[in-house]
Amino acid sequence: MHFVNAKGILSASNGMNLYRGCTHGCIYCDSRSLCYQIKHDFEDIEVKQNAPALLEDALRRKRKRCMIGTGSMCDPYMHCEEEVQLTRRCLEIIHRYGFGVAIQTKSNRILRDLDLLSAIHQKARCVVQMTLTTHDERLCRMLEPNVSTTHERYQALKQFQAAGIPTVVWLSPILPFINDTRENVQGILDYCVDADVKGIICFQFGVTLREGDREYFYQALDRYFPGVKQKYIQRYGLSYECTSDRQAELMDLFIHTCQQHGILYHPDDVFAYLHEFPDKSEGEQLSMF
């Protein structure tokens, strides 16, 4: 890893990425795409060492509290977080200033911060998001080799359920010809129901591929699934969206399960849920507690 000083930390929609790059090794990772202009080796993590100072300055200036998001482009609980603890330090600042957090990860390292996330939820609001793609543990280890398995993530969801912290699952990507089966999706949905997740985000059943990401993905297909790359090339060419031929069947299963168990599934509804913040009076001034 290497350290840099960032110019800013919060986006216009109050999201932040504390790192750039990733060591989880997921074979389909969109963040490898060249359009994101990561100039260093993807596994050589860029650490925004001044992120806590930037975040504190940004929160101090805000007139109204809101939800702060993290994890959309870079997982906040990669291996380096054990040493650097940028995520932990930023959560402490979010808690100190009374803001909420919507945090997304694939790692059960997030349980290290269960105490702090609980404190944030008691004071303001916290929503934990987990990405689940592959119910079969052996296959999961091939697709997502350096991160917590799906069952380990499910167990983390259960711990947040017990702690009273709401959760949302990202059901994506689902890889055509690999894990786009009814059995796989049903297994993930069963985990979601048992963990009482509040919402599931699923735009479609498939995967997106573009330059940088596609090449890495195809190398992995040749290594683990001989012949499947040729199926992708024949079926999708250079398309960005590679939608499963089982899209209709799997979407029916997804919607039916969510409706049956009262789980939010329209993306707009889930995103609205993630951004909800407890009502505060218009004139309330922020202060440190």
Coordinates of C-alpha atoms in Angstrom, one line a residue:
M1 CA 0.0 0.0 0.0
H2 CA 1.0 3.6 -0.4
F3 CA -0.2 6.8 1.2
V4 CA -1.5 10.0 -0.3
N5 CA -3.1 13.3 0.8
A6 CA -6.6 13.7 -0.8
K7 CA -8.0 17.1 -1.7
G8 CA -11.5 16.2 -0.5
I9 CA -13.3 13.2 1.0
L10 CA -17.1 13.7 0.7
S11 CA -19.0 13.6 -2.6
A12 CA -22.0 15.7 -3.4
S13 CA -24.2 12.9 -2.2
N14 CA -22.2 12.5 1.1
G15 CA -20.4 9.3 0.0
M16 CA -16.7 8.7 0.7
N17 CA -14.0 6.2 -0.4
L18 CA -11.1 6.0 2.0
Y19 CA -9.0 3.7 -0.2
R20 CA -8.4 3.1 -3.9
G21 CA -7.8 -0.4 -5.2
C22 CA -8.6 -3.7 -3.5
T23 CA -7.0 -6.9 -2.3
H24 CA -10.2 -9.1 -2.2
G25 CA -9.5 -10.4 -5.7
C26 CA -13.1 -10.8 -6.9
I27 CA -12.9 -11.9 -10.5
Y28 CA -15.7 -9.6 -11.7
C29 CA -14.7 -6.4 -10.0
D30 CA -16.0 -3.3 -11.9
S31 CA -13.6 -1.0 -10.0
R32 CA -10.7 -2.4 -12.2
S33 CA -12.3 -0.7 -15.2
L34 CA -10.0 1.8 -16.9
C35 CA -12.6 4.5 -16.7
Y36 CA -11.8 5.0 -13.0
Q37 CA -8.2 6.0 -13.9
I38 CA -6.4 4.1 -11.2
K39 CA -2.8 4.6 -12.1
H40 CA -1.2 2.2 -9.6
D41 CA -1.4 -1.6 -9.4
F42 CA -4.9 -2.4 -8.3
E43 CA -3.7 -4.5 -5.3
D44 CA -1.3 -1.7 -4.2
I45 CA -3.8 0.1 -2.1
E46 CA -3.9 3.9 -2.1
V47 CA -4.6 5.1 1.5
K48 CA -6.0 8.5 1.8
Q49 CA -4.1 9.2 5.0
N50 CA -5.7 12.6 5.7
A51 CA -9.3 11.3 5.3
P52 CA -10.2 11.7 9.0
A53 CA -9.1 15.3 9.1
L54 CA -11.0 16.1 5.8
L55 CA -14.1 14.3 7.1
E56 CA -14.1 16.1 10.4
D57 CA -13.8 19.5 8.6
A58 CA -16.6 18.6 6.3
L59 CA -19.0 17.4 9.0
R60 CA -18.2 20.5 11.1
R61 CA -19.3 22.7 8.3
K62 CA -22.6 20.9 7.5
R63 CA -25.7 22.7 8.6
K64 CA -27.8 19.5 8.8
R65 CA -27.0 15.9 9.8
C66 CA -27.4 13.2 7.3
M67 CA -26.3 9.7 6.4
I68 CA -22.7 9.3 5.3
G69 CA -22.1 6.5 2.9
T70 CA -19.0 4.4 2.2
G71 CA -18.1 1.2 0.4
S72 CA -19.5 1.9 -3.1
M73 CA -16.2 1.9 -5.0
C74 CA -13.8 0.5 -2.5
D75 CA -14.4 -1.9 0.4
P76 CA -13.8 -0.1 3.8
Y77 CA -12.7 -3.4 5.4
M78 CA -9.9 -4.7 3.2
H79 CA -6.9 -6.4 4.7
C80 CA -5.1 -3.1 5.2
E81 CA -7.8 -1.7 7.4
E82 CA -6.5 -4.0 10.2
E83 CA -3.4 -2.0 10.3
V84 CA -4.4 1.5 9.1
Q85 CA -7.8 1.7 10.7
L86 CA -9.0 4.6 8.6
T87 CA -12.6 3.3 8.6
R88 CA -12.6 3.0 12.4
R89 CA -11.2 6.5 12.8
C90 CA -13.8 8.0 10.4
L91 CA -16.6 6.1 12.1
E92 CA -15.5 7.7 15.4
I93 CA -15.8 11.1 13.8
I94 CA -19.2 10.3 12.4
H95 CA -20.4 9.2 15.8
R96 CA -18.9 12.3 17.6
Y97 CA -20.8 14.7 15.3
G98 CA -24.0 12.8 15.4
F99 CA -24.3 11.8 11.8
G100 CA -25.5 8.4 10.5
V101 CA -23.7 5.9 8.3
A102 CA -24.6 3.5 5.5
I103 CA -21.6 1.2 5.1
Q104 CA -21.1 -1.5 2.5
T105 CA -18.7 -4.4 2.6
K106 CA -18.0 -8.0 1.7
S107 CA -15.9 -8.6 4.8
N108 CA -16.8 -9.8 8.3
R109 CA -14.0 -7.6 9.6
I110 CA -16.8 -5.1 10.0
L111 CA -17.7 -7.0 13.2
R112 CA -14.6 -5.4 14.8
D113 CA -16.6 -2.2 14.8
L114 CA -19.9 -3.6 16.0
D115 CA -19.6 -1.5 19.2
L116 CA -19.1 1.7 17.3
L117 CA -21.8 1.0 14.7
S118 CA -24.2 0.2 17.5
A119 CA -23.3 3.5 19.2
I120 CA -23.9 5.4 15.9
H121 CA -27.3 3.7 15.5
Q122 CA -28.3 4.6 19.0
K123 CA -27.3 8.2 18.5
A124 CA -28.4 8.7 14.9
R125 CA -28.8 5.8 12.4
C126 CA -26.6 3.0 10.9
V127 CA -27.4 0.6 8.0
V128 CA -25.0 -2.2 7.2
Q129 CA -24.9 -3.4 3.6
M130 CA -23.4 -6.8 2.5
T131 CA -22.8 -8.0 -1.0
L132 CA -23.9 -11.7 -1.6
T133 CA -23.4 -13.4 -4.9
T134 CA -22.7 -17.1 -4.5
H135 CA -24.3 -19.5 -2.1
D136 CA -22.0 -22.4 -2.7
E137 CA -18.9 -21.9 -0.6
R138 CA -16.5 -23.7 -2.9
L139 CA -17.6 -21.6 -5.9
C140 CA -17.5 -18.5 -3.7
R141 CA -13.8 -19.1 -3.0
M142 CA -13.1 -19.2 -6.7
L143 CA -15.1 -16.0 -7.6
E144 CA -14.2 -14.0 -4.4
P145 CA -10.9 -15.6 -3.3
N146 CA -9.6 -13.2 -0.6
V147 CA -12.7 -12.2 1.2
S148 CA -15.2 -13.7 3.7
T149 CA -17.3 -16.4 2.3
T150 CA -21.0 -15.9 1.8
H151 CA -21.8 -18.0 4.8
E152 CA -19.4 -15.9 6.9
R153 CA -21.1 -12.7 5.6
Y154 CA -24.5 -14.3 6.4
Q155 CA -23.3 -14.9 10.0
A156 CA -22.3 -11.3 10.2
L157 CA -25.7 -10.2 9.1
K158 CA -27.2 -12.4 11.9
Q159 CA -25.0 -10.6 14.4
F160 CA -26.2 -7.2 13.2
Q161 CA -29.8 -8.5 13.4
A162 CA -29.2 -9.5 17.0
A163 CA -27.7 -6.1 17.7
G164 CA -30.8 -4.3 16.2
I165 CA -28.8 -2.7 13.4
P166 CA -30.8 -2.9 10.0
T167 CA -29.1 -4.5 7.0
V168 CA -29.4 -4.4 3.2
V169 CA -28.0 -6.9 0.8
W170 CA -26.6 -6.3 -2.7
L171 CA -27.5 -9.3 -4.8
S172 CA -25.0 -8.8 -7.6
P173 CA -23.4 -9.7 -9.8
I174 CA -24.8 -13.0 -10.8
L175 CA -22.6 -14.5 -13.5
P176 CA -24.1 -16.0 -16.6
F177 CA -23.2 -19.7 -17.2
I178 CA -21.6 -19.8 -13.7
N179 CA -24.0 -19.0 -10.8
D180 CA -27.2 -17.8 -12.5
T181 CA -29.1 -20.8 -11.2
R182 CA -32.4 -20.9 -9.2
E183 CA -30.6 -22.9 -6.5
N184 CA -28.0 -20.2 -6.1
V185 CA -30.4 -17.3 -5.9
Q186 CA -32.8 -19.2 -3.6
G187 CA -29.9 -20.0 -1.2
I188 CA -29.0 -16.3 -1.0
L189 CA -32.6 -15.3 -0.6
D190 CA -33.0 -17.8 2.2
Y191 CA -30.0 -16.2 4.0
C192 CA -31.6 -12.8 3.6
V193 CA -35.0 -13.9 4.9
D194 CA -33.4 -15.6 8.0
A195 CA -31.3 -12.5 8.7
D196 CA -34.3 -10.3 8.4
V197 CA -32.7 -7.9 5.9
K198 CA -34.7 -4.7 5.3
G199 CA -34.0 -4.5 1.6
I200 CA -32.2 -6.3 -1.3
I201 CA -30.7 -4.3 -4.2
C202 CA -30.8 -6.2 -7.5
F203 CA -31.0 -4.3 -10.8
Q204 CA -30.8 -7.4 -12.9
F205 CA -29.3 -10.9 -13.0
G206 CA -26.1 -10.6 -14.8
V207 CA -22.8 -8.8 -14.7
T208 CA -21.3 -5.6 -16.3
L209 CA -18.0 -5.7 -18.1
R210 CA -15.9 -3.0 -19.6
E211 CA -12.3 -2.4 -20.5
G212 CA -9.9 -3.3 -17.7
D213 CA -12.5 -5.4 -15.9
R214 CA -13.3 -7.6 -18.9
E215 CA -9.7 -8.7 -19.5
Y216 CA -9.2 -9.6 -15.8
F217 CA -12.5 -11.5 -15.8
Y218 CA -11.7 -13.4 -18.9
Q219 CA -8.3 -14.5 -17.5
A220 CA -10.1 -15.9 -14.5
L221 CA -12.6 -17.7 -16.7
D222 CA -9.8 -19.4 -18.6
R223 CA -8.2 -20.4 -15.3
Y224 CA -11.3 -21.8 -13.5
F225 CA -14.0 -22.3 -16.2
P226 CA -12.4 -23.5 -19.5
G227 CA -14.7 -22.7 -22.4
V228 CA -16.9 -20.2 -20.6
K229 CA -15.1 -17.2 -22.0
Q230 CA -16.0 -18.2 -25.5
K231 CA -19.7 -18.4 -24.4
Y232 CA -19.4 -14.8 -23.2
I233 CA -17.8 -13.6 -26.4
Q234 CA -20.4 -15.3 -28.5
R235 CA -23.4 -14.3 -26.4
Y236 CA -22.4 -10.7 -25.4
G237 CA -19.5 -9.5 -27.6
L238 CA -18.3 -6.2 -26.1
S239 CA -21.6 -5.4 -24.4
Y240 CA -21.5 -3.5 -21.1
E241 CA -24.5 -5.4 -19.7
C242 CA -24.3 -9.2 -19.8
T243 CA -27.8 -10.2 -18.7
S244 CA -28.5 -13.8 -17.8
D245 CA -30.8 -15.8 -20.2
R246 CA -32.6 -16.8 -17.0
Q247 CA -33.3 -13.2 -16.1
A248 CA -37.1 -13.5 -16.2
E249 CA -37.2 -16.7 -14.1
L250 CA -34.8 -15.4 -11.5
M251 CA -36.4 -12.0 -11.2
D252 CA -39.8 -13.6 -10.6
L253 CA -38.3 -15.7 -7.8
F254 CA -36.6 -12.6 -6.3
I255 CA -39.7 -10.4 -6.4
H256 CA -42.0 -13.1 -5.1
T257 CA -39.7 -13.9 -2.1
C258 CA -39.3 -10.2 -1.2
Q259 CA -43.1 -9.6 -1.4
Q260 CA -43.8 -12.7 0.6
H261 CA -41.4 -11.5 3.4
G262 CA -41.9 -7.8 3.4
I263 CA -38.4 -7.0 2.0
L264 CA -37.9 -3.8 0.0
Y265 CA -36.8 -4.6 -3.5
H266 CA -37.5 -1.7 -5.8
P267 CA -34.0 0.0 -6.1
D268 CA -35.5 3.5 -5.5
D269 CA -37.2 2.3 -2.3
V270 CA -34.0 0.7 -1.0
F271 CA -31.9 3.7 -1.8
A272 CA -34.5 6.0 -0.1
Y273 CA -34.3 3.7 3.0
L274 CA -30.5 4.0 3.0
H275 CA -30.7 7.8 3.0
E276 CA -33.4 8.1 5.7
F277 CA -32.2 10.1 8.6
P278 CA -34.1 10.8 11.9
D279 CA -36.0 14.1 11.7
K280 CA -34.2 17.1 13.1
S281 CA -35.5 20.6 13.6
E282 CA -34.5 23.0 10.8
G283 CA -32.6 25.4 13.1
E284 CA -30.7 22.8 15.0
Q285 CA -26.9 23.5 15.1
L286 CA -24.3 20.8 15.0
S287 CA -22.1 20.4 18.0
M288 CA -19.6 17.9 19.3
F289 CA -20.8 15.6 22.0

